[in-house]
JSON list of C-alpha atoms in Angstrom, two decimals:
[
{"chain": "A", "resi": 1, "resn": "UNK", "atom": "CA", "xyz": [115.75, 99.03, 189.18]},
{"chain": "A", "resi": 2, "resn": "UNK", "atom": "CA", "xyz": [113.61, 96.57, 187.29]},
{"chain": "A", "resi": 3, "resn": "UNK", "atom": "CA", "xyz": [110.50, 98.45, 188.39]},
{"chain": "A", "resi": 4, "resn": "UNK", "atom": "CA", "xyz": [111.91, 101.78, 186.75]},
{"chain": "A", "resi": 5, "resn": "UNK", "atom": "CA", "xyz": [113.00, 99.93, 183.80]},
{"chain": "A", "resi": 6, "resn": "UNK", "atom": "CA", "xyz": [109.33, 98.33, 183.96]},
{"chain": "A", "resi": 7, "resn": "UNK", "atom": "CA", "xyz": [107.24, 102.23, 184.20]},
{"chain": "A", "resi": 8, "resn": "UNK", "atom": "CA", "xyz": [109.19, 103.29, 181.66]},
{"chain": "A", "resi": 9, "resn": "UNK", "atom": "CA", "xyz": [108.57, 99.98, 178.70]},
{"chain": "A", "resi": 10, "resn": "UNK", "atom": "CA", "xyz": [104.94, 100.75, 180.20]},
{"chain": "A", "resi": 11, "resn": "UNK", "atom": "CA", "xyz": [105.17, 104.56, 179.44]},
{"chain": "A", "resi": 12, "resn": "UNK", "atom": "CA", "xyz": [106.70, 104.49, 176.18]},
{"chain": "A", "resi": 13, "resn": "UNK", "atom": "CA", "xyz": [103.83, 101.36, 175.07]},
{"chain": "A", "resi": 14, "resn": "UNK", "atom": "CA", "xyz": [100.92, 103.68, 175.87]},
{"chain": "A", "resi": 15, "resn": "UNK", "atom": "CA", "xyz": [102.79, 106.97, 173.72]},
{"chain": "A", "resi": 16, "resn": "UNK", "atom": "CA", "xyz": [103.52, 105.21, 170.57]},
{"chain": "A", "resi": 17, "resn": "UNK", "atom": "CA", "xyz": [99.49, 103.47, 171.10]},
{"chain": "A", "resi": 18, "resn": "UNK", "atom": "CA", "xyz": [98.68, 107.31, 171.15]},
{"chain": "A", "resi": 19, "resn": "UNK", "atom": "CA", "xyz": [100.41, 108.47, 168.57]},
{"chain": "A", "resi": 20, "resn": "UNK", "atom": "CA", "xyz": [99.94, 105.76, 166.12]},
{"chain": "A", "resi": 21, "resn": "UNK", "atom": "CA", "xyz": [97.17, 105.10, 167.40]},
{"chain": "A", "resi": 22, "resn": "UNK", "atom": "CA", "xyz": [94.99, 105.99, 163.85]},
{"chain": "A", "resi": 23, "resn": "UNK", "atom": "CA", "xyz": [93.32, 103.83, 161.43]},
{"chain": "A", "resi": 24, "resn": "UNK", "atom": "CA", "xyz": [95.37, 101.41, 160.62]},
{"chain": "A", "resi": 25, "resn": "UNK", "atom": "CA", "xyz": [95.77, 99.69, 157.27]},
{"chain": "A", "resi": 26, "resn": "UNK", "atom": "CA", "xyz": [96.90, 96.62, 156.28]},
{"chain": "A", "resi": 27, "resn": "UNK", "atom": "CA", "xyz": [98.25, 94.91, 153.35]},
{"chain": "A", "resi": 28, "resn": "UNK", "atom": "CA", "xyz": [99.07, 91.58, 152.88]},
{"chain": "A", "resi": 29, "resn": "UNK", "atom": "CA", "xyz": [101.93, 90.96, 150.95]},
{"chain": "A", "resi": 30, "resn": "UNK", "atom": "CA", "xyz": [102.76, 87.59, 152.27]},
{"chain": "A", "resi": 31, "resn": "UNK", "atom": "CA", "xyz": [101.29, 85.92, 148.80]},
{"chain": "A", "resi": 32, "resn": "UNK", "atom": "CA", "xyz": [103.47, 88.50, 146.73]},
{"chain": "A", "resi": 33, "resn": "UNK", "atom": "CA", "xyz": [106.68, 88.31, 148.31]},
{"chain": "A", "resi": 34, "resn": "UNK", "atom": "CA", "xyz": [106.29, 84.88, 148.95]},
{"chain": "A", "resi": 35, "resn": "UNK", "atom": "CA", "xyz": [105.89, 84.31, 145.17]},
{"chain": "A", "resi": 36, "resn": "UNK", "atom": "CA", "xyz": [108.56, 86.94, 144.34]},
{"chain": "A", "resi": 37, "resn": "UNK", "atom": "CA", "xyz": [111.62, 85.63, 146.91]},
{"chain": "A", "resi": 38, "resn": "UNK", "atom": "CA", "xyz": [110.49, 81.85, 144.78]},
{"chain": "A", "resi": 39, "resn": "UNK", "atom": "CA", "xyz": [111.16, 83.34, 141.69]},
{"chain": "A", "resi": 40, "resn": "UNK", "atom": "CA", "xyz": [114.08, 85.16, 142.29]},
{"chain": "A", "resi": 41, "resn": "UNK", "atom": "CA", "xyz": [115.56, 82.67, 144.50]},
{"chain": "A", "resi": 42, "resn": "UNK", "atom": "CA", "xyz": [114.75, 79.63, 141.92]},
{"chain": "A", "resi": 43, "resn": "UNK", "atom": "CA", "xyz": [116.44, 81.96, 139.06]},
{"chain": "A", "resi": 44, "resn": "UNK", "atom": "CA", "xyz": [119.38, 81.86, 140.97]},
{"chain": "A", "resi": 45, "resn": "UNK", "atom": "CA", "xyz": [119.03, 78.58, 141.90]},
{"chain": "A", "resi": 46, "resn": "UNK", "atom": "CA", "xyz": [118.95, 77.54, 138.31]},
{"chain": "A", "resi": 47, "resn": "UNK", "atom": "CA", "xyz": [121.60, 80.23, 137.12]},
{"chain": "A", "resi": 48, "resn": "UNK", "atom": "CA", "xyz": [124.59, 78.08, 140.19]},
{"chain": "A", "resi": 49, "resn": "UNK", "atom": "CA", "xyz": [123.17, 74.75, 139.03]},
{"chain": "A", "resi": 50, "resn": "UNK", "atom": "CA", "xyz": [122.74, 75.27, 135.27]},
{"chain": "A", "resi": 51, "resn": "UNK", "atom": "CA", "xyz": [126.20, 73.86, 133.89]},
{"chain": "A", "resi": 52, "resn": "UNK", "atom": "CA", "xyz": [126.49, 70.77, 135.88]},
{"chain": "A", "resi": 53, "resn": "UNK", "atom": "CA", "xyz": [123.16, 69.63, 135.69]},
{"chain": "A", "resi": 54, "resn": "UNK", "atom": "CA", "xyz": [123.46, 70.00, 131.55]},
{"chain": "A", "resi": 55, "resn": "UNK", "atom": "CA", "xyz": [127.13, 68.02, 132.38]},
{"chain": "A", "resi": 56, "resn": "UNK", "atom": "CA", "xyz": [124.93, 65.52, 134.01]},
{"chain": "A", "resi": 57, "resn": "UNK", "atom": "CA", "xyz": [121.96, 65.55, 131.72]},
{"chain": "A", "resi": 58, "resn": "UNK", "atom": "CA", "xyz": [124.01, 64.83, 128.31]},
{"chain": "A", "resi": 59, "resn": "UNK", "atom": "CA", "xyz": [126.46, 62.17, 130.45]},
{"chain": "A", "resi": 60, "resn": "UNK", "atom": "CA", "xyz": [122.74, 60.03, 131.03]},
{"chain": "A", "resi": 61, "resn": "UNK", "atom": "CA", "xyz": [121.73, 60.68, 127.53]},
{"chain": "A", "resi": 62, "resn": "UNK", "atom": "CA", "xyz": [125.04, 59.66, 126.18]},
{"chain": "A", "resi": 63, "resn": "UNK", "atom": "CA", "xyz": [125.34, 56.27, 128.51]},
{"chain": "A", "resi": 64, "resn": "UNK", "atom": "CA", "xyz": [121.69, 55.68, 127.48]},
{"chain": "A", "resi": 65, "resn": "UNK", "atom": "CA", "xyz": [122.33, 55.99, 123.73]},
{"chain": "A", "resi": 66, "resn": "UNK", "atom": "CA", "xyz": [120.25, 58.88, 123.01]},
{"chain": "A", "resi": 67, "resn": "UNK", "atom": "CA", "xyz": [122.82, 62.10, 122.93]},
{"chain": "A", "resi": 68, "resn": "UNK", "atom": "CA", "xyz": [121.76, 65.12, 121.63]},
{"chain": "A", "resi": 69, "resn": "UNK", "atom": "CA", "xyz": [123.38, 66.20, 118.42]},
{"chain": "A", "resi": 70, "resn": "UNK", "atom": "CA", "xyz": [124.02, 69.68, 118.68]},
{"chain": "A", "resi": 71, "resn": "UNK", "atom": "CA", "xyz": [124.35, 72.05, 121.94]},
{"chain": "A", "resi": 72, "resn": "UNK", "atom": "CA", "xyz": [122.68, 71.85, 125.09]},
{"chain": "A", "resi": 73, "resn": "UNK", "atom": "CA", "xyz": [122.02, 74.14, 128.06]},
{"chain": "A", "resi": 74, "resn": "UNK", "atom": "CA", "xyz": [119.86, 74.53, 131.31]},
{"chain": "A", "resi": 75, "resn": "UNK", "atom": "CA", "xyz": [117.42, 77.56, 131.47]},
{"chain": "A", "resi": 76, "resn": "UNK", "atom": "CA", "xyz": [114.53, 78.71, 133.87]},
{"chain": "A", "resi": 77, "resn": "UNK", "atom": "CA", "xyz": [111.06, 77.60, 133.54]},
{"chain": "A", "resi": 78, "resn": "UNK", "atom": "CA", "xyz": [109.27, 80.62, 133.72]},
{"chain": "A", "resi": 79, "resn": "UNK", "atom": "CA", "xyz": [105.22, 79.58, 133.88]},
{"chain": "A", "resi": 80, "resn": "UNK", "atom": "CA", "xyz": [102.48, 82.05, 132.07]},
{"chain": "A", "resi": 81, "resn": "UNK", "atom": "CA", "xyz": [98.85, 80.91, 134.21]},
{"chain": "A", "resi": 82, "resn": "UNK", "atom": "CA", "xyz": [98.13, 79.53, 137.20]},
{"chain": "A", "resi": 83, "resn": "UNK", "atom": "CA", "xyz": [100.71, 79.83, 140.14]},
{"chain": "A", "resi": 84, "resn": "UNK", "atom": "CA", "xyz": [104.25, 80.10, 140.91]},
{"chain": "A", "resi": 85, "resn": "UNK", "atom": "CA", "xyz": [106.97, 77.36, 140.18]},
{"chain": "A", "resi": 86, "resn": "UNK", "atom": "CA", "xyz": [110.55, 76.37, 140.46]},
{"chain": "A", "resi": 87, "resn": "UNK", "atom": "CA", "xyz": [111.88, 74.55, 137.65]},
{"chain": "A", "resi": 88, "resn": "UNK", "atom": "CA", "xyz": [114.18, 74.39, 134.62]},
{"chain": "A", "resi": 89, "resn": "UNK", "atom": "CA", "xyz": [114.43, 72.67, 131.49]},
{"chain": "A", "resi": 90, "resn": "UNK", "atom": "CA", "xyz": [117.22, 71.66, 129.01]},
{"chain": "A", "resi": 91, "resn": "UNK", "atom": "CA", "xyz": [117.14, 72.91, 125.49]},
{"chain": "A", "resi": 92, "resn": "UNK", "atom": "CA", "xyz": [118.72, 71.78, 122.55]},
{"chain": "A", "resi": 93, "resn": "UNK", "atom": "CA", "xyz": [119.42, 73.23, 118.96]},
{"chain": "A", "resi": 94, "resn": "UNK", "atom": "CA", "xyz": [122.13, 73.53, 117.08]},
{"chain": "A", "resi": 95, "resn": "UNK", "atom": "CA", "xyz": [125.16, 75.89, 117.98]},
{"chain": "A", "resi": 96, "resn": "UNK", "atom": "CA", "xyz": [124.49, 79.26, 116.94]},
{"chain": "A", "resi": 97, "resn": "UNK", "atom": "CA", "xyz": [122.43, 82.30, 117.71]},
{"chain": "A", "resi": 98, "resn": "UNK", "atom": "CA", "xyz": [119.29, 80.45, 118.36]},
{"chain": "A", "resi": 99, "resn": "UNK", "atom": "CA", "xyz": [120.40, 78.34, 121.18]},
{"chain": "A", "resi": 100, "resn": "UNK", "atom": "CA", "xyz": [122.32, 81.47, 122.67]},
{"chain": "A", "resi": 101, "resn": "UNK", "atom": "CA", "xyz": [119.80, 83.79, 122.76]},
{"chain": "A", "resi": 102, "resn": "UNK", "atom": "CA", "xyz": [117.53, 81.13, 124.66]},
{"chain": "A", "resi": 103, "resn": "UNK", "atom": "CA", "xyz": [116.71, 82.68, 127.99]},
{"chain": "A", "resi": 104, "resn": "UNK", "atom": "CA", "xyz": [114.27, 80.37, 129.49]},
{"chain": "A", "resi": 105, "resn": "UNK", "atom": "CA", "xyz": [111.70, 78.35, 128.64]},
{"chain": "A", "resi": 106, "resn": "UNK", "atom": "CA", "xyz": [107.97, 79.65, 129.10]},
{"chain": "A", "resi": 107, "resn": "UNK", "atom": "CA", "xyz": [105.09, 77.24, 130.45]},
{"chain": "A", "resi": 108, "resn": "UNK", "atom": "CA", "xyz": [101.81, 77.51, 128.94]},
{"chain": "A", "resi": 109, "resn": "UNK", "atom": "CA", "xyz": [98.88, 75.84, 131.03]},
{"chain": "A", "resi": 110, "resn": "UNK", "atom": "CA", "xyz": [95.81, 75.39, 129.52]},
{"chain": "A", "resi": 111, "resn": "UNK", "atom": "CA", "xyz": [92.29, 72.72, 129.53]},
{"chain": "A", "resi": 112, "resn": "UNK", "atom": "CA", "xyz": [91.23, 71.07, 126.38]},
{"chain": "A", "resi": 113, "resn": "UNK", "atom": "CA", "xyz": [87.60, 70.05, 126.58]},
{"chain": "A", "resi": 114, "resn": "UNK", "atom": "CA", "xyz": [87.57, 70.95, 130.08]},
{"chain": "A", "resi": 115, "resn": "UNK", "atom": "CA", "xyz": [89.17, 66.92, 130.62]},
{"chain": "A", "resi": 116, "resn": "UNK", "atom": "CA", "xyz": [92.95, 67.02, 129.61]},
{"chain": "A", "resi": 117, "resn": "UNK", "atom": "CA", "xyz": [95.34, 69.47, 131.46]},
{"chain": "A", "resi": 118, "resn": "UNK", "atom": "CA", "xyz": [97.58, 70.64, 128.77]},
{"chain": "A", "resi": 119, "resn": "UNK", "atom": "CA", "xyz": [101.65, 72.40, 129.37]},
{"chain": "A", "resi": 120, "resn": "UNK", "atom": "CA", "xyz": [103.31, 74.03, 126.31]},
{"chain": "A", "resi": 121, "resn": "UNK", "atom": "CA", "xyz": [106.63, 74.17, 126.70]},
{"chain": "A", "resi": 122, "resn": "UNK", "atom": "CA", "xyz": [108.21, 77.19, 124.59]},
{"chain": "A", "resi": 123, "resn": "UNK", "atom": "CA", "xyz": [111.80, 77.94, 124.38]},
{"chain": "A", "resi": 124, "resn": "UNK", "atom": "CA", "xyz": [111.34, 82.07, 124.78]},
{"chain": "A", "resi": 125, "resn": "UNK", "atom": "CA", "xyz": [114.50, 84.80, 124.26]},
{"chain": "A", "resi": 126, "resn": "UNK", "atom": "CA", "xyz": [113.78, 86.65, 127.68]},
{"chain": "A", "resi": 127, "resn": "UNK", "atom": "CA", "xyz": [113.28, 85.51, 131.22]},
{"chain": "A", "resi": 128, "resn": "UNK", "atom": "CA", "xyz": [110.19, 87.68, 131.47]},
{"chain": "A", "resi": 129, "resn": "UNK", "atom": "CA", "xyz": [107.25, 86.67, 129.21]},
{"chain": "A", "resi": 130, "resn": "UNK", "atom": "CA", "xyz": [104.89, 89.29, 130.27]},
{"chain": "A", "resi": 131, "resn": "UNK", "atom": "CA", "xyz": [107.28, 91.97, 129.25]},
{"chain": "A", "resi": 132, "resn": "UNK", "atom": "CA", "xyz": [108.26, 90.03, 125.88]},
{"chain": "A", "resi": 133, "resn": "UNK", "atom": "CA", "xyz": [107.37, 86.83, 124.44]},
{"chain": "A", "resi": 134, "resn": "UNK", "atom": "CA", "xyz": [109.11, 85.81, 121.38]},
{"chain": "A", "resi": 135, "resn": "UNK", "atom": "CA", "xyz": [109.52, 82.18, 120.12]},
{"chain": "A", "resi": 136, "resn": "UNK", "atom": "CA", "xyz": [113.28, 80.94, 119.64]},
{"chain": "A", "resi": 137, "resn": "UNK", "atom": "CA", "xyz": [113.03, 78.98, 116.42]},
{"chain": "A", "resi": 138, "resn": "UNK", "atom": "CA", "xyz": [115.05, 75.68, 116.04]},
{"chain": "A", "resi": 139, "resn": "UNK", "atom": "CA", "xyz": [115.27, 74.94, 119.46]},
{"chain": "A", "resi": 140, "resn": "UNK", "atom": "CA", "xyz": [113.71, 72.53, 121.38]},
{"chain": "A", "resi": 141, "resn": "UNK", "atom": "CA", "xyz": [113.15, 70.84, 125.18]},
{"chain": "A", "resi": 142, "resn": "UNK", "atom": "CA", "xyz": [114.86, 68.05, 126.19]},
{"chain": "A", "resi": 143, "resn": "UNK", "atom": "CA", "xyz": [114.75, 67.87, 129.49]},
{"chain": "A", "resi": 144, "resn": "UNK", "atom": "CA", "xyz": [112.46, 68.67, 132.64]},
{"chain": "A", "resi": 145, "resn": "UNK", "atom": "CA", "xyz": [114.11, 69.67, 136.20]},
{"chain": "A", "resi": 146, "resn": "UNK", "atom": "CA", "xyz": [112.08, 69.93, 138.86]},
{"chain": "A", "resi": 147, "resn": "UNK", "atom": "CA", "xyz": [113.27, 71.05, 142.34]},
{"chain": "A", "resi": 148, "resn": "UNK", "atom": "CA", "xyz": [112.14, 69.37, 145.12]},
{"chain": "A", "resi": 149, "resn": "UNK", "atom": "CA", "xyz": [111.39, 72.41, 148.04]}
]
């Protein structure tokens, strides 16, 4: 029985080698999905976490002496340059449409006099720079979140 079951893996190993048996091409999309599942997965990550890390943010910053005056929330870090990352920050501004219609907050990274390493931090109205990349006035960063992977 195992020998029949045996011919027949054999058998059916040398027809597909036949018939697929072209030029084969090959793409490697480890880099790109590997980026794209960190993205999507750290969006999410921040969207489930967002509320009670800003709980626990403004608690510190209130037991420290140094609350915010005005509103608070947790958005994505969404970095413009070199690589991939996971974070989020914590804006502040005052209650209205500006701090509402702040999506995420875009990293810049650039080199000043090719000896200081230099990160903008801009508070941005959509969670996709490259499509759109407007400014939110009136609202700042007040926090950094980094996820440890």
């Amino acid at each position: 029985m195992f020998k029949s079951i045996k011919k027949n893996v054999v058998a059916l190993v040398i027809c597909l080698s036949i018939v697929a048996g072209g030029t084969a091409w090959a793409i490697d999309l480890g880099n790109i999905l590997g980026d794209l599942a960190g993205v999507i997965g750290g969006g999410f990550l921040v969207s489930t976490v967002a509320k009670p890390l800003n709980d626990f943010i403004n608690t510190i910053t209130l037991n420290k002496g140094a609350k915010v005056e005005g509103h608070t929330k947790v958005v994505p870090i969404v970095s413009i340059g070199s690589g991939t990352r996971i974070g989020a920050a914590q804006v502040a501004g005052p209650k209205g449409a500006s701090i509402e219609s702040t999506k995420a907050v875009a990293q810049i990274e650039a080199t000043f006099m090719d000896r200081l390493r230099v990160e903008i931090l801009v508070p941005i109205d959509s969670e996709n720079p490259i499509q759109r990349f407007r400014r939110v006035q009136g609202v700042g960063v007040s926090a950094i979140i980094d996820f440890k992977l």
